[in-house]
CSV table of C-alpha atoms in Angstrom, one decimal:
chain,number,residue,atom,x,y,z
A,983,UNK,CA,91.1,114.5,107.0
A,984,UNK,CA,90.1,116.5,103.9
A,985,UNK,CA,92.3,118.6,101.5
A,986,UNK,CA,90.3,121.8,102.2
A,987,UNK,CA,91.7,125.2,103.1
A,988,UNK,CA,89.9,128.2,104.6
A,989,UNK,CA,92.0,130.6,102.4
A,990,UNK,CA,90.1,131.6,99.2
A,991,UNK,CA,92.4,131.7,96.1
A,992,UNK,CA,92.3,131.1,92.4
A,993,UNK,CA,93.9,127.6,92.7
A,994,UNK,CA,90.7,125.6,92.0
A,995,UNK,CA,90.3,122.0,90.9
A,996,UNK,CA,87.0,122.1,89.1
A,997,UNK,CA,89.0,120.9,86.1
A,998,UNK,CA,90.3,117.5,87.2
A,999,UNK,CA,92.8,117.1,84.4
A,1000,UNK,CA,95.4,118.9,86.6
A,1001,UNK,CA,94.7,116.4,89.4
A,1002,UNK,CA,95.4,113.6,86.9
A,1003,UNK,CA,98.7,115.2,86.0
A,1004,UNK,CA,99.8,115.4,89.7
A,1005,UNK,CA,98.4,111.9,90.4
A,1006,UNK,CA,100.3,110.5,87.5
A,1007,UNK,CA,103.6,112.0,88.7
A,1008,UNK,CA,103.1,110.5,92.2
A,1009,UNK,CA,102.2,107.1,90.8
A,1010,UNK,CA,105.2,107.0,88.4
A,1011,UNK,CA,107.6,108.5,90.8
A,1012,UNK,CA,108.5,111.4,88.6
A,1013,UNK,CA,108.8,115.1,89.3
A,1014,UNK,CA,108.3,117.2,86.2
A,1015,UNK,CA,109.5,120.8,85.9
A,1016,UNK,CA,106.7,123.3,85.8
A,1017,UNK,CA,107.2,124.6,82.2
A,1018,UNK,CA,108.4,122.6,79.2
A,1019,UNK,CA,111.3,124.1,77.4
A,1020,UNK,CA,110.4,123.4,73.8
A,1021,UNK,CA,113.7,124.7,72.4
A,1022,UNK,CA,115.7,122.4,74.7
A,1023,UNK,CA,113.5,119.5,73.6
A,1024,UNK,CA,114.0,120.4,70.0
A,1025,UNK,CA,117.8,120.5,70.5
A,1026,UNK,CA,117.8,117.2,72.3
A,1027,UNK,CA,115.9,115.5,69.5
A,1028,UNK,CA,118.2,117.1,66.9
A,1029,UNK,CA,121.3,115.6,68.8
A,1030,UNK,CA,119.8,112.1,68.4
A,1031,UNK,CA,119.4,112.6,64.6
A,1032,UNK,CA,122.9,113.6,63.4
A,1033,UNK,CA,122.4,112.2,59.9
A,1034,UNK,CA,119.3,114.5,59.4
A,1035,UNK,CA,119.9,117.8,57.6
A,1036,UNK,CA,118.8,121.0,59.2
A,1037,UNK,CA,116.1,121.5,56.6
A,1038,UNK,CA,114.8,118.0,57.0
A,1039,UNK,CA,114.9,118.2,60.8
A,1040,UNK,CA,112.8,121.5,60.7
A,1041,UNK,CA,110.2,119.7,58.7
A,1042,UNK,CA,110.3,116.7,61.1
A,1043,UNK,CA,110.0,118.8,64.2
A,1044,UNK,CA,107.1,120.7,62.7
A,1045,UNK,CA,105.3,117.4,62.4
A,1046,UNK,CA,106.3,116.5,66.0
A,1047,UNK,CA,105.0,119.8,67.2
A,1048,UNK,CA,101.7,119.4,65.5
A,1049,UNK,CA,101.3,115.8,66.7
A,1050,UNK,CA,102.5,116.0,70.3
A,1051,UNK,CA,102.4,119.7,71.4
A,1052,UNK,CA,99.8,122.4,71.6
A,1053,UNK,CA,100.6,125.9,72.9
A,1054,UNK,CA,103.8,124.7,74.4
A,1055,UNK,CA,102.2,121.8,76.3
A,1056,UNK,CA,102.5,118.1,75.6
A,1057,UNK,CA,99.3,116.5,74.5
A,1058,UNK,CA,98.0,113.5,76.5
A,1059,UNK,CA,98.7,111.0,73.7
A,1060,UNK,CA,99.4,108.1,76.1
A,1061,UNK,CA,99.7,107.3,79.8
A,1062,UNK,CA,103.3,108.6,80.1
A,1063,UNK,CA,102.1,111.9,78.7
A,1064,UNK,CA,99.7,112.4,81.6
A,1065,UNK,CA,102.8,113.2,83.8
A,1066,UNK,CA,103.2,116.4,81.9
A,1067,UNK,CA,99.7,117.9,82.5
A,1068,UNK,CA,100.2,121.1,84.4
A,1069,UNK,CA,98.6,121.5,87.8
A,1070,UNK,CA,98.2,124.1,90.5
A,1071,UNK,CA,98.7,123.7,94.3
A,1072,UNK,CA,95.1,122.7,95.0
A,1073,UNK,CA,95.1,120.1,92.3
A,1074,UNK,CA,98.4,118.7,93.7
A,1075,UNK,CA,96.8,118.5,97.2
A,1076,UNK,CA,93.8,116.6,95.9
A,1077,UNK,CA,96.1,114.2,94.0
A,1078,UNK,CA,98.1,113.5,97.2
A,1079,UNK,CA,94.9,113.1,99.1
A,1080,UNK,CA,93.6,110.5,96.6
A,1081,UNK,CA,97.0,108.7,96.7
A,1082,UNK,CA,96.9,108.6,100.5
A,1083,UNK,CA,93.4,107.3,101.0
A,1084,UNK,CA,93.3,104.9,98.1
A,1085,UNK,CA,96.8,103.9,96.8
A,1086,UNK,CA,99.1,103.9,99.9
A,1087,UNK,CA,99.6,100.5,101.5
A,1088,UNK,CA,98.3,98.7,98.4
A,1089,UNK,CA,100.1,97.2,95.3
A,1090,UNK,CA,98.4,99.6,92.9
A,1091,UNK,CA,101.5,101.8,92.5
A,1092,UNK,CA,103.6,98.8,91.3
A,1093,UNK,CA,100.8,97.7,89.0
A,1094,UNK,CA,100.6,101.2,87.6
A,1095,UNK,CA,104.3,101.3,86.9
A,1096,UNK,CA,104.1,98.0,85.1
A,1097,UNK,CA,101.3,99.3,82.9
A,1098,UNK,CA,103.3,102.4,82.1
A,1099,UNK,CA,106.4,100.4,81.2
A,1100,UNK,CA,104.6,98.0,79.0
A,1101,UNK,CA,102.7,100.7,77.1
A,1102,UNK,CA,103.3,100.5,73.3
A,1103,UNK,CA,105.1,103.6,71.8
A,1104,UNK,CA,106.2,104.2,68.3
A,1105,UNK,CA,109.6,105.4,67.3
A,1106,UNK,CA,108.6,109.0,67.1
A,1107,UNK,CA,106.9,108.9,70.5
A,1108,UNK,CA,110.0,107.3,72.0
A,1109,UNK,CA,112.1,110.0,70.5
A,1110,UNK,CA,109.9,112.7,72.1
A,1111,UNK,CA,109.9,111.0,75.5
A,1112,UNK,CA,113.6,110.4,75.5
A,1113,UNK,CA,114.1,114.1,74.9
A,1114,UNK,CA,111.8,115.0,77.9
A,1115,UNK,CA,114.2,113.3,80.4
A,1116,UNK,CA,115.8,116.7,81.1
A,1117,UNK,CA,112.4,118.1,81.9
A,1118,UNK,CA,112.3,115.9,85.0
A,1119,UNK,CA,113.6,117.1,88.3
A,1120,UNK,CA,116.1,114.8,90.0
A,1121,UNK,CA,114.5,115.4,93.4
A,1122,UNK,CA,111.4,113.3,94.1
A,1123,UNK,CA,108.6,115.4,95.5
A,1124,UNK,CA,107.3,114.5,99.0
A,1125,UNK,CA,103.8,113.3,99.4
A,1126,UNK,CA,101.5,114.0,102.3
A,1127,UNK,CA,99.6,110.9,103.3
A,1128,UNK,CA,96.0,111.2,104.4
A,1129,UNK,CA,94.3,108.5,106.4
A,1130,UNK,CA,91.4,106.6,104.9
A,1131,UNK,CA,88.4,106.5,107.3
A,1132,UNK,CA,86.0,104.7,104.9
A,1133,UNK,CA,87.3,101.2,104.0
A,1134,UNK,CA,84.3,100.3,101.8
A,1135,UNK,CA,85.1,103.2,99.4
A,1136,UNK,CA,88.8,102.2,99.3
A,1137,UNK,CA,87.9,98.6,98.6
A,1138,UNK,CA,85.7,99.6,95.7
A,1139,UNK,CA,88.4,101.9,94.3
A,1140,UNK,CA,91.1,99.3,94.5
A,1141,UNK,CA,89.0,96.7,92.8
A,1142,UNK,CA,88.0,99.1,90.0
A,1143,UNK,CA,91.4,100.7,89.5
A,1144,UNK,CA,93.0,97.2,89.2
A,1145,UNK,CA,90.7,96.6,86.2
A,1146,UNK,CA,91.2,100.1,84.8
A,1147,UNK,CA,95.0,99.7,84.5
A,1148,UNK,CA,94.8,96.5,82.6
A,1149,UNK,CA,94.3,98.5,79.4
A,1150,UNK,CA,96.2,101.7,78.7
A,1151,UNK,CA,93.7,103.1,76.3
A,1152,UNK,CA,90.7,102.5,78.6
A,1153,UNK,CA,92.8,104.0,81.5
A,1154,UNK,CA,93.7,107.1,79.5
A,1155,UNK,CA,90.2,107.7,78.3
A,1156,UNK,CA,88.6,107.2,81.7
A,1157,UNK,CA,91.0,108.2,84.5
A,1158,UNK,CA,90.0,111.8,84.8
A,1159,UNK,CA,86.3,111.0,85.3
A,1160,UNK,CA,87.1,108.0,87.4
A,1161,UNK,CA,89.3,109.9,89.9
A,1162,UNK,CA,86.8,112.8,90.0
A,1163,UNK,CA,83.9,110.4,90.8
A,1164,UNK,CA,85.7,108.6,93.6
A,1165,UNK,CA,86.8,111.9,95.1
A,1166,UNK,CA,83.2,113.1,95.1
A,1167,UNK,CA,82.0,109.7,96.5
A,1168,UNK,CA,84.5,109.6,99.3
A,1169,UNK,CA,84.1,113.2,100.6
A,1170,UNK,CA,80.3,113.0,100.4
A,1171,UNK,CA,80.2,109.8,102.4
A,1172,UNK,CA,82.7,111.2,104.9
A,1173,UNK,CA,80.6,114.3,105.4
A,1174,UNK,CA,77.5,112.2,106.3
A,1175,UNK,CA,79.5,109.8,108.4
A,1176,UNK,CA,81.0,112.5,110.5
A,1177,UNK,CA,77.6,114.0,111.3
A,1178,UNK,CA,76.6,110.6,112.8
A,1179,UNK,CA,79.5,110.9,115.3
A,1180,UNK,CA,80.1,107.7,117.2
A,1181,UNK,CA,76.9,106.1,115.7
A,1182,UNK,CA,78.4,105.9,112.2
A,1183,UNK,CA,79.0,102.5,110.8
A,1184,UNK,CA,82.5,102.1,109.5
A,1185,UNK,CA,81.7,99.6,106.8
A,1186,UNK,CA,78.2,100.7,105.9
A,1187,UNK,CA,77.6,102.9,102.8
A,1188,UNK,CA,75.5,106.0,103.4
A,1189,UNK,CA,72.6,106.1,101.0
A,1190,UNK,CA,72.9,109.1,98.6
A,1191,UNK,CA,70.7,109.0,95.5
A,1192,UNK,CA,72.0,110.1,92.1
A,1193,UNK,CA,70.1,111.0,88.9
A,1194,UNK,CA,71.0,111.0,85.3
A,1195,UNK,CA,71.8,114.3,83.6
A,1196,UNK,CA,69.5,113.4,80.7
A,1197,UNK,CA,66.4,112.9,82.8
A,1198,UNK,CA,63.8,115.2,84.3
A,1199,UNK,CA,63.7,115.4,88.2
A,1200,UNK,CA,61.0,116.7,90.5
A,1201,UNK,CA,60.9,117.3,94.2
A,1202,UNK,CA,59.2,113.9,94.9
A,1203,UNK,CA,62.2,112.0,93.6
A,1204,UNK,CA,64.7,110.4,96.0
A,1205,UNK,CA,67.5,112.0,93.9
A,1206,UNK,CA,66.2,115.4,95.1
A,1207,UNK,CA,65.6,114.8,98.7
A,1208,UNK,CA,68.5,112.4,99.4
A,1209,UNK,CA,70.9,113.7,96.8
A,1210,UNK,CA,73.0,116.9,96.7
A,1211,UNK,CA,70.5,118.7,99.0
A,1212,UNK,CA,71.2,116.0,101.7
A,1213,UNK,CA,75.0,116.0,101.1
A,1214,UNK,CA,75.2,119.8,101.0
A,1215,UNK,CA,73.6,120.1,104.4
A,1216,UNK,CA,76.1,117.6,106.0
A,1217,UNK,CA,79.0,119.3,104.2
A,1218,UNK,CA,78.2,122.7,105.9
A,1219,UNK,CA,79.6,121.4,109.2
A,1220,UNK,CA,82.8,120.0,107.8
A,1221,UNK,CA,85.0,122.8,109.0
A,1222,UNK,CA,83.8,122.3,112.6
A,1223,UNK,CA,84.5,118.6,112.4
A,1224,UNK,CA,88.0,119.2,111.0
A,1225,UNK,CA,88.8,121.7,113.9
A,1226,UNK,CA,87.5,119.3,116.6
A,1227,UNK,CA,89.4,116.3,115.3
A,1228,UNK,CA,92.5,118.3,114.7
A,1229,UNK,CA,92.4,119.5,118.4
A,1230,UNK,CA,92.0,116.0,119.6
A,1231,UNK,CA,94.7,114.6,117.3
A,1232,UNK,CA,97.2,116.1,119.7
A,1233,UNK,CA,96.9,113.2,122.2
A,1234,UNK,CA,99.4,111.1,124.1
A,1235,UNK,CA,98.9,108.2,121.7
A,1236,UNK,CA,99.7,110.4,118.7
A,1237,UNK,CA,96.8,109.0,116.8
A,1238,UNK,CA,94.6,110.8,114.3
A,1239,UNK,CA,91.1,109.4,115.0
A,1240,UNK,CA,87.6,110.1,114.0
A,1241,UNK,CA,84.5,109.8,116.3
A,1242,UNK,CA,84.1,106.1,115.7
A,1243,UNK,CA,87.7,105.5,116.6
A,1244,UNK,CA,87.3,107.4,119.9
A,1245,UNK,CA,84.2,105.5,120.8
A,1246,UNK,CA,85.8,102.2,120.1
A,1247,UNK,CA,88.9,103.2,122.0
A,1248,UNK,CA,87.4,104.6,125.2
A,1249,UNK,CA,83.8,103.2,125.6
A,1250,UNK,CA,83.7,100.9,128.6
A,1251,UNK,CA,87.3,101.5,129.6
A,1252,UNK,CA,88.8,102.8,132.9
A,1253,UNK,CA,90.2,105.8,131.0
A,1254,UNK,CA,86.8,107.0,129.7
A,1255,UNK,CA,86.0,109.3,132.5
A,1256,UNK,CA,89.5,110.8,132.7
A,1257,UNK,CA,89.6,111.6,129.0
A,1258,UNK,CA,86.1,113.0,129.0
A,1259,UNK,CA,87.1,115.5,131.7
A,1260,UNK,CA,90.1,116.5,129.7
A,1261,UNK,CA,87.8,117.3,126.7
A,1262,UNK,CA,85.4,119.1,129.0
A,1263,UNK,CA,88.3,121.4,130.1
A,1264,UNK,CA,89.1,122.0,126.4
A,1265,UNK,CA,85.5,123.1,125.9
A,1266,UNK,CA,85.8,125.6,128.7
A,1267,UNK,CA,89.1,127.0,127.4
A,1268,UNK,CA,87.7,127.3,123.9
A,1269,UNK,CA,84.7,129.4,125.1
A,1270,UNK,CA,87.1,131.7,127.1
A,1271,UNK,CA,89.4,132.0,124.1
A,1272,UNK,CA,86.5,133.0,121.9
A,1273,UNK,CA,84.1,135.0,124.1
A,1274,UNK,CA,80.5,134.7,122.9
A,1275,UNK,CA,77.1,134.2,124.5
A,1276,UNK,CA,76.8,130.4,124.3
A,1277,UNK,CA,73.5,130.1,126.2
A,1278,UNK,CA,71.7,129.2,123.0
A,1279,UNK,CA,74.1,126.4,122.3
A,1280,UNK,CA,72.0,123.6,123.7
A,1281,UNK,CA,73.2,120.0,124.2
A,1282,UNK,CA,70.6,117.2,124.0
A,1283,UNK,CA,71.7,115.0,126.9
A,1284,UNK,CA,69.0,112.4,126.1
A,1285,UNK,CA,71.0,111.5,123.0
A,1286,UNK,CA,74.2,110.9,124.9
A,1287,UNK,CA,75.8,107.4,124.5
A,1288,UNK,CA,77.4,105.1,127.0
A,1289,UNK,CA,80.8,106.6,126.2
A,1290,UNK,CA,81.6,109.8,128.2
A,1291,UNK,CA,84.4,110.7,125.9
A,1292,UNK,CA,82.1,110.7,122.8
A,1293,UNK,CA,79.5,112.8,124.6
A,1294,UNK,CA,82.1,115.5,125.5
A,1295,UNK,CA,83.4,115.4,121.9
A,1296,UNK,CA,80.0,116.0,120.6
A,1297,UNK,CA,79.6,118.9,123.0
A,1298,UNK,CA,82.9,120.3,121.9
A,1299,UNK,CA,81.7,120.1,118.3
A,1300,UNK,CA,78.5,121.9,119.1
A,1301,UNK,CA,80.5,124.8,120.7
A,1302,UNK,CA,82.9,125.1,117.8
A,1303,UNK,CA,80.1,124.9,115.3
A,1304,UNK,CA,78.0,127.5,117.2
A,1305,UNK,CA,80.8,130.1,117.4
A,1306,UNK,CA,81.6,129.8,113.7
A,1307,UNK,CA,78.0,130.3,112.8
A,1308,UNK,CA,77.3,133.1,115.3
A,1309,UNK,CA,80.7,134.7,116.1
A,1310,UNK,CA,81.5,136.6,112.9
A,1311,UNK,CA,83.7,133.9,111.4
A,1312,UNK,CA,81.2,132.5,108.9
A,1313,UNK,CA,83.5,133.4,106.0
A,1314,UNK,CA,86.1,130.8,107.1
A,1315,UNK,CA,83.3,128.3,107.8
A,1316,UNK,CA,81.8,128.6,104.3
A,1317,UNK,CA,85.2,129.1,102.6
A,1318,UNK,CA,86.4,125.8,103.8
A,1319,UNK,CA,84.1,123.7,101.6
A,1320,UNK,CA,83.7,126.3,98.7
A,1321,UNK,CA,86.2,124.6,96.3
A,1322,UNK,CA,84.7,121.2,96.8
A,1323,UNK,CA,81.1,122.5,96.3
A,1324,UNK,CA,82.2,124.2,93.1
A,1325,UNK,CA,83.9,121.0,92.0
A,1326,UNK,CA,80.8,118.9,92.6
A,1327,UNK,CA,78.4,121.4,91.0
A,1328,UNK,CA,80.5,121.6,87.9
A,1329,UNK,CA,81.3,117.9,87.5
A,1330,UNK,CA,78.4,116.1,89.1
A,1331,UNK,CA,75.8,118.7,89.5
A,1332,UNK,CA,72.7,119.3,87.3
A,1333,UNK,CA,70.9,122.5,88.0
A,1334,UNK,CA,67.1,121.9,87.8
A,1335,UNK,CA,65.5,125.2,88.3
A,1336,UNK,CA,63.4,125.4,91.5
A,1337,UNK,CA,64.9,122.1,92.6
A,1338,UNK,CA,68.4,123.5,92.6
A,1339,UNK,CA,71.3,121.1,92.0
A,1340,UNK,CA,71.0,117.3,92.0
A,1341,UNK,CA,73.9,114.9,92.1
A,1342,UNK,CA,74.0,113.5,88.6
A,1343,UNK,CA,76.1,111.3,86.3
A,1344,UNK,CA,76.2,111.1,82.6
A,1345,UNK,CA,75.3,108.0,80.6
A,1346,UNK,CA,79.0,107.7,79.7
A,1347,UNK,CA,79.7,107.3,83.5
A,1348,UNK,CA,77.2,104.4,83.6
A,1349,UNK,CA,79.0,102.8,80.6
A,1350,UNK,CA,82.4,103.3,82.3
A,1351,UNK,CA,81.4,101.6,85.5
A,1352,UNK,CA,79.4,98.9,83.6
A,1353,UNK,CA,82.5,98.1,81.6
A,1354,UNK,CA,84.6,97.8,84.7
A,1355,UNK,CA,82.0,95.6,86.6
A,1356,UNK,CA,81.6,93.3,83.5
A,1357,UNK,CA,85.3,92.8,83.3
A,1358,UNK,CA,85.3,91.8,87.0
A,1359,UNK,CA,82.5,89.3,86.3
A,1360,UNK,CA,83.8,87.5,83.2
A,1361,UNK,CA,81.8,89.7,80.7
A,1362,UNK,CA,78.2,88.9,81.9
A,1363,UNK,CA,76.2,89.8,85.0
A,1364,UNK,CA,72.5,89.7,86.0
A,1365,UNK,CA,70.8,93.1,85.8
A,1366,UNK,CA,69.8,93.0,89.4
A,1367,UNK,CA,73.3,92.1,90.4
A,1368,UNK,CA,74.7,95.0,88.3
A,1369,UNK,CA,72.6,97.5,90.2
A,1370,UNK,CA,73.9,96.0,93.5
A,1371,UNK,CA,77.4,96.5,92.2
A,1372,UNK,CA,76.6,100.0,91.3
A,1373,UNK,CA,75.4,100.7,94.9
A,1374,UNK,CA,78.7,99.4,96.3
A,1375,UNK,CA,80.3,102.3,94.3
A,1376,UNK,CA,77.8,104.9,95.5
A,1377,UNK,CA,75.8,104.7,92.3
A,1378,UNK,CA,72.4,104.5,94.0
A,1379,UNK,CA,69.3,105.2,91.8
A,1380,UNK,CA,65.6,105.3,92.3
A,1381,UNK,CA,63.1,103.4,90.1
A,1382,UNK,CA,62.8,106.1,87.4
A,1383,UNK,CA,66.6,106.4,87.0
A,1384,UNK,CA,67.0,102.6,86.8
A,1385,UNK,CA,64.4,102.6,84.1
A,1386,UNK,CA,66.4,105.1,82.1
A,1387,UNK,CA,69.6,103.0,82.6
A,1388,UNK,CA,67.8,99.9,81.3
A,1389,UNK,CA,66.6,101.8,78.3
A,1390,UNK,CA,70.2,102.9,77.7
A,1391,UNK,CA,71.4,99.2,77.8
A,1392,UNK,CA,68.6,98.3,75.3
A,1393,UNK,CA,69.6,101.0,72.9
A,1394,UNK,CA,73.2,99.7,73.0
A,1395,UNK,CA,72.0,96.1,72.6
A,1396,UNK,CA,73.6,95.1,75.9
A,1397,UNK,CA,70.7,93.2,77.4
A,1398,UNK,CA,69.8,89.6,76.9
A,1399,UNK,CA,67.1,87.4,78.3
A,1400,UNK,CA,68.0,84.0,79.7
A,1401,UNK,CA,64.5,82.6,80.4
A,1402,UNK,CA,61.4,82.0,78.4
A,1403,UNK,CA,59.4,84.3,80.6
A,1404,UNK,CA,61.8,87.1,80.0
A,1405,UNK,CA,62.2,87.8,83.7
A,1406,UNK,CA,65.9,87.1,84.0
A,1407,UNK,CA,67.9,89.8,82.3
A,1408,UNK,CA,71.6,89.9,81.9
A,1409,UNK,CA,74.0,92.6,80.8
A,1410,UNK,CA,76.7,91.4,78.4
A,1411,UNK,CA,80.1,92.8,77.5
A,1412,UNK,CA,80.1,94.1,73.9
A,1413,UNK,CA,81.6,97.5,74.6
């Protein structure tokens, strides 16, 4: 469901460049060796230049080294070079997760490979990349495929990624921030959706307000009350949701389902009562397995739905969540989301003193998504429509933030008025 682990280690993914490296390898179908052997690369290039004297070649390779390598690592000079960005285990897991929820079962992988093949390279770059063939492992790495539970996030990603890969320079300049944003967007939406249990709407975006890094935020702003503070509260239960849904994934139908799936599958069916009793027995076994005084773990029966299975699932969640919070296992509970919290706070968090962190984006993020949306709309879109498109991508702003964004467009000369009254404003593509 999520690429989180309870084990605390140093393999973090706050720096998303490693995720891009792993993601690029998955997309291109390559498996690069962990460390580049510069001496082997040098010898390989030398073999291809038999008519070059040793002295001249040393001068040439010094130029190559300065242009394409730094501290033994290949610089990301083009899309192909992204394959050679080093990554750790956690970054690889996040890359596989993104591939599973967004890329798998689409044509994006083929489109990506076409972009990579058509990318312009000069003679020197071609020489370097030809010499790197030996740095590729012949065995293709396996990929764990996660299931996407939020189709509206995937639809937005697929639409935007299709635009992004139409230009190799734009792709290279934006892919790190693009993937980081969609990872943050999906997980935050999933955390909120899971806490709604069977009442969650599969195709309805959860309203989370963002702010701009460059603006001042107070407690009365929507970006404070319904931003990171709101998401962080829902995230705190993620481990318990993961445990419950993992337990119930071992079913006779061999299906990994969320609360909405279970409700749709069993509500109003003849099997509902039978399955609910089976989950009830799991609850009893769980409490015996982890002895604790569960008297204070109260279930609100007035909020039960028409689906008996869903009601028992919610009860199982309450028991699991209660024992983690009160049974001396809080370190696992908090450790499960720690890396994601650190990632968000570093990449999309703005610390605002007494207000704590808010979910924030840079003006450059606004420009990136504006560029994508304009390309999808033939280079011009109404301002009101643009903010609607932002919201489909989780970029929800209050009135003050919208005002700052409009001021940004005005500074960049992107706004034009199409009526005498000046009411109808359009954003145009001059980026």
